[in-house]
mmCIF file of C-alpha atoms in Angstrom:
data_model
loop_
_atom_site.group_PDB
_atom_site.id
_atom_site.type_symbol
_atom_site.label_atom_id
_atom_site.label_comp_id
_atom_site.label_asym_id
_atom_site.label_seq_id
_atom_site.Cartn_x
_atom_site.Cartn_y
_atom_site.Cartn_z
ATOM 1 C CA LEU L 1 0.568 19.524 -4.999
ATOM 2 C CA PRO L 2 1.135 19.541 -8.433
ATOM 3 C CA ALA L 3 -1.085 22.003 -10.334
ATOM 4 C CA ASP L 4 -1.915 19.231 -13.080
ATOM 5 C CA CYS L 5 -3.675 16.977 -10.253
ATOM 6 C CA ILE L 6 -7.269 15.497 -11.780
ATOM 7 C CA VAL L 7 -8.136 14.279 -8.054
ATOM 8 C CA VAL L 8 -7.263 15.709 -4.799
ATOM 9 C CA LEU L 9 -9.037 13.989 -1.898
ATOM 10 C CA GLY L 10 -7.932 14.760 1.950
ATOM 11 C CA GLY L 11 -9.206 14.572 5.460
ATOM 12 C CA ARG L 12 -8.615 14.831 9.321
ATOM 13 C CA GLY L 13 -9.561 12.484 11.950
ATOM 14 C CA ASN L 14 -12.457 13.911 14.210
ATOM 15 C CA ALA L 15 -13.433 12.291 17.384
ATOM 16 C CA GLU L 16 -16.783 13.053 16.592
ATOM 17 C CA ARG L 17 -16.570 10.334 14.128
ATOM 18 C CA ALA L 18 -15.822 7.413 16.046
ATOM 19 C CA PHE L 19 -19.051 5.707 15.295
ATOM 20 C CA LEU L 20 -18.033 5.409 11.919
ATOM 21 C CA ASP L 21 -14.799 2.800 13.062
ATOM 22 C CA ALA L 22 -17.317 1.174 15.135
ATOM 23 C CA HIS L 23 -19.630 0.632 11.991
ATOM 24 C CA TRP L 24 -16.805 -0.048 9.622
ATOM 25 C CA SER L 25 -15.790 -2.764 12.200
ATOM 26 C CA ARG L 26 -19.406 -4.184 11.915
ATOM 27 C CA VAL L 27 -19.143 -4.267 8.306
ATOM 28 C CA TRP L 28 -16.110 -6.361 8.371
ATOM 29 C CA LYS L 29 -17.319 -8.848 10.704
ATOM 30 C CA ALA L 30 -20.260 -9.152 8.718
ATOM 31 C CA VAL L 31 -18.205 -9.737 5.786
ATOM 32 C CA GLU L 32 -16.080 -12.165 7.318
ATOM 33 C CA GLU L 33 -19.046 -13.982 8.809
ATOM 34 C CA ASN L 34 -20.677 -14.629 5.424
ATOM 35 C CA GLY L 35 -17.546 -15.699 4.003
ATOM 36 C CA LEU L 36 -17.129 -13.162 1.686
ATOM 37 C CA ALA L 37 -13.340 -12.540 2.788
ATOM 38 C CA ASP L 38 -12.768 -16.390 2.277
ATOM 39 C CA ALA L 39 -14.330 -15.995 -1.127
ATOM 40 C CA ALA L 40 -11.694 -13.118 -2.136
ATOM 41 C CA TRP L 41 -8.969 -15.098 -1.115
ATOM 42 C CA GLY L 42 -10.403 -17.935 -3.308
ATOM 43 C CA LEU L 43 -10.453 -15.736 -6.019
ATOM 44 C CA LEU L 44 -6.814 -14.539 -5.691
ATOM 45 C CA ARG L 45 -6.056 -18.401 -5.231
ATOM 46 C CA SER L 46 -7.784 -19.397 -8.700
ATOM 47 C CA MET L 47 -5.692 -16.694 -10.203
ATOM 48 C CA ASN L 48 -2.658 -18.724 -9.686
ATOM 49 C CA ALA L 49 -3.407 -21.083 -13.054
ATOM 50 C CA GLY L 50 -1.326 -24.322 -12.927
ATOM 51 C CA GLY L 51 0.306 -23.469 -9.576
ATOM 52 C CA ASP L 52 0.607 -25.151 -6.655
ATOM 53 C CA PRO L 53 -2.713 -24.272 -4.355
ATOM 54 C CA ALA L 54 -0.742 -24.519 -1.397
ATOM 55 C CA GLU L 55 2.464 -22.420 -2.161
ATOM 56 C CA ALA L 56 -0.655 -19.722 -3.566
ATOM 57 C CA GLU L 57 -2.190 -19.710 -0.041
ATOM 58 C CA LYS L 58 1.090 -19.596 1.826
ATOM 59 C CA MET L 59 2.167 -16.445 -0.242
ATOM 60 C CA LEU L 60 -1.164 -14.755 0.089
ATOM 61 C CA ARG L 61 -1.418 -15.434 4.022
ATOM 62 C CA SER L 62 2.336 -14.369 4.311
ATOM 63 C CA LEU L 63 1.316 -10.772 2.368
ATOM 64 C CA GLY L 64 -1.818 -10.760 4.636
ATOM 65 C CA GLU L 65 0.190 -10.894 7.377
ATOM 66 C CA LYS L 66 2.695 -8.194 6.291
ATOM 67 C CA ALA L 67 -0.181 -6.156 5.266
ATOM 68 C CA GLY L 68 -1.731 -6.550 8.453
ATOM 69 C CA ARG L 69 1.284 -5.049 10.404
ATOM 70 C CA VAL L 70 0.964 -1.935 8.442
ATOM 71 C CA ASN L 71 -1.133 0.507 11.165
ATOM 72 C CA TRP L 72 -3.193 1.780 8.621
ATOM 73 C CA CYS L 73 -5.738 3.803 10.801
ATOM 74 C CA GLY L 74 -2.725 5.372 12.847
ATOM 75 C CA TRP L 75 -1.343 6.383 9.538
ATOM 76 C CA LEU L 76 -4.265 7.984 7.690
ATOM 77 C CA GLY L 77 -6.299 8.495 11.412
ATOM 78 C CA GLU L 78 -4.805 11.908 11.866
ATOM 79 C CA GLU L 79 -4.287 14.066 8.724
ATOM 80 C CA TRP L 80 -4.396 12.532 5.350
ATOM 81 C CA VAL L 81 -4.319 13.665 1.208
ATOM 82 C CA LEU L 82 -4.899 11.595 -1.927
ATOM 83 C CA ALA L 83 -4.003 13.320 -5.264
ATOM 84 C CA GLY L 84 -3.818 11.845 -8.666
ATOM 85 C CA ARG L 85 -2.806 12.714 -12.079
ATOM 86 C CA LEU L 86 -2.976 11.449 -15.554
ATOM 87 C CA ASN L 87 0.990 11.123 -16.648
ATOM 88 C CA ASN L 88 2.325 9.746 -20.305
ATOM 89 C CA LEU L 89 4.686 7.626 -19.924
ATOM 90 C CA GLY L 90 6.339 5.591 -22.838
ATOM 91 C CA GLY L 91 3.420 6.529 -24.655
ATOM 92 C CA ALA L 92 0.984 4.836 -22.409
ATOM 93 C CA THR L 93 -1.321 7.124 -20.150
ATOM 94 C CA LEU L 94 -1.208 6.325 -16.762
ATOM 95 C CA ILE L 95 -2.668 7.649 -13.492
ATOM 96 C CA GLU L 96 0.302 8.425 -10.969
ATOM 97 C CA PHE L 97 -1.272 8.540 -7.160
ATOM 98 C CA THR L 98 0.148 9.668 -4.116
ATOM 99 C CA LEU L 99 -1.462 9.187 -0.649
ATOM 100 C CA LEU L 100 0.236 11.161 2.264
ATOM 101 C CA GLY L 101 -0.446 10.650 6.069
ATOM 102 C CA ARG L 102 0.806 12.356 8.834
ATOM 103 C CA GLN L 103 1.362 10.682 12.287
ATOM 104 C CA LYS L 104 4.031 10.863 15.118
ATOM 105 C CA PRO L 105 7.396 10.664 13.834
ATOM 106 C CA ASP L 106 8.302 7.331 15.639
ATOM 107 C CA ALA L 107 5.049 5.646 14.461
ATOM 108 C CA ALA L 108 6.008 7.028 10.832
ATOM 109 C CA ALA L 109 9.373 5.516 10.899
ATOM 110 C CA GLU L 110 7.956 2.185 12.267
ATOM 111 C CA ASN L 111 5.063 2.163 9.787
ATOM 112 C CA PHE L 112 7.626 2.862 6.746
ATOM 113 C CA GLY L 113 9.532 -0.282 7.861
ATOM 114 C CA ARG L 114 6.463 -2.579 7.548
ATOM 115 C CA MET L 115 5.542 -1.213 4.315
ATOM 116 C CA LYS L 116 8.981 -1.758 3.188
ATOM 117 C CA ALA L 117 8.801 -5.272 4.693
ATOM 118 C CA LEU L 118 5.634 -5.860 2.994
ATOM 119 C CA LEU L 119 7.241 -4.522 -0.659
ATOM 120 C CA GLU L 120 10.075 -6.799 0.080
ATOM 121 C CA GLY L 121 7.134 -9.717 0.437
ATOM 122 C CA VAL L 122 5.318 -9.031 -2.674
ATOM 123 C CA ARG L 123 9.118 -8.954 -4.446
ATOM 124 C CA ALA L 124 9.998 -12.092 -3.055
ATOM 125 C CA SER L 125 6.572 -13.683 -3.465
ATOM 126 C CA VAL L 126 6.397 -12.502 -7.193
ATOM 127 C CA ALA L 127 10.239 -14.040 -7.443
ATOM 128 C CA GLU L 128 9.164 -17.250 -6.249
ATOM 129 C CA GLN L 129 5.878 -17.578 -8.558
ATOM 130 C CA ILE L 130 7.485 -16.105 -11.309
ATOM 131 C CA HIS L 131 11.127 -17.470 -11.989
ATOM 132 C CA ASP L 132 11.937 -14.809 -14.429
ATOM 133 C CA ALA L 133 10.276 -12.050 -12.712
ATOM 134 C CA ASP L 134 12.328 -8.889 -13.121
ATOM 135 C CA LEU L 135 11.426 -6.862 -9.960
ATOM 136 C CA THR L 136 13.856 -4.812 -7.628
ATOM 137 C CA LEU L 137 13.627 -3.134 -4.814
ATOM 138 C CA GLU L 138 15.518 0.274 -4.427
ATOM 139 C CA GLU L 139 16.224 2.306 -1.509
ATOM 140 C CA ARG L 140 17.283 5.939 -1.738
ATOM 141 C CA GLU L 141 17.282 8.928 0.578
ATOM 142 C CA ILE L 142 15.673 12.045 -1.514
ATOM 143 C CA ASP L 143 15.500 15.444 0.161
ATOM 144 C CA GLY L 144 15.389 13.871 3.479
ATOM 145 C CA ALA L 145 13.054 11.313 3.208
ATOM 146 C CA ARG L 146 13.848 7.637 3.134
ATOM 147 C CA THR L 147 12.144 5.742 0.172
ATOM 148 C CA VAL L 148 11.540 2.395 -1.175
ATOM 149 C CA THR L 149 10.512 1.757 -4.765
ATOM 150 C CA LEU L 150 9.369 -1.865 -6.143
ATOM 151 C CA ARG L 151 9.973 -1.625 -9.714
ATOM 152 C CA PRO L 152 9.521 -4.121 -12.803
ATOM 153 C CA GLY L 153 12.567 -3.937 -14.838
ATOM 154 C CA GLY L 154 10.591 -4.674 -18.323
ATOM 155 C CA GLY L 155 8.014 -1.833 -17.474
ATOM 156 C CA PRO L 156 8.150 2.213 -18.595
ATOM 157 C CA SER L 157 10.949 3.611 -17.476
ATOM 158 C CA GLY L 158 10.787 4.728 -13.951
ATOM 159 C CA LEU L 159 7.481 3.149 -12.795
ATOM 160 C CA GLY L 160 6.960 1.729 -9.658
ATOM 161 C CA LEU L 161 5.355 1.477 -6.569
ATOM 162 C CA THR L 162 7.238 3.627 -3.605
ATOM 163 C CA ALA L 163 6.851 4.114 -0.003
ATOM 164 C CA TRP L 164 8.607 6.739 1.794
ATOM 165 C CA VAL L 165 8.756 8.687 5.233
ATOM 166 C CA ARG L 166 9.921 11.890 6.455
ATOM 167 C CA GLN L 167 9.472 13.145 9.848
ATOM 168 C CA ASP L 168 5.921 12.836 10.555
ATOM 169 C CA VAL L 169 4.714 12.273 7.072
ATOM 170 C CA LEU L 170 4.375 9.006 5.473
ATOM 171 C CA GLY L 171 3.220 8.219 2.004
ATOM 172 C CA VAL L 172 2.956 5.856 -0.637
ATOM 173 C CA GLY L 173 2.491 6.378 -4.308
ATOM 174 C CA PHE L 174 2.433 4.512 -7.867
ATOM 175 C CA GLY L 175 4.068 5.945 -10.986
ATOM 176 C CA PRO L 176 7.216 7.444 -12.101
ATOM 177 C CA ALA L 177 9.514 7.374 -8.768
#
């Protein structure tokens, strides 16, 4: 990790903490039963001012399905690190962050494919809603890591949301890529 990180967090899976999974499962169930999840969806739909509500619903459901295919617990259940630092990009100070998780190599590659599909879905959905949106999806291989970056064309140079996989480590990051 870079020496100029302002925040670094990490953790490892621990079977003795399984009660937390059960607890958060009950919390999410209560959120759904009390309508808070639907209220959040409604808030997101309302941000589509002047747009077709049915199209906004379709887009949000599609992205929700793609996000639901990512095995988040599998990705972050074994070992993970979150790091963030401040970065001066084009005269603006932004927070750059990276979240890394370790899992079995086959599972990491599969999860990378699912994250790639999610980023492709975001790009397609934004392009569908905002016809002059300039978003690109760029795939590269860097030092043995497969990467995919969602990047705004008009934003600060290099700024993007990136997912990558290298062997058993899967990561996402926001910032210069």
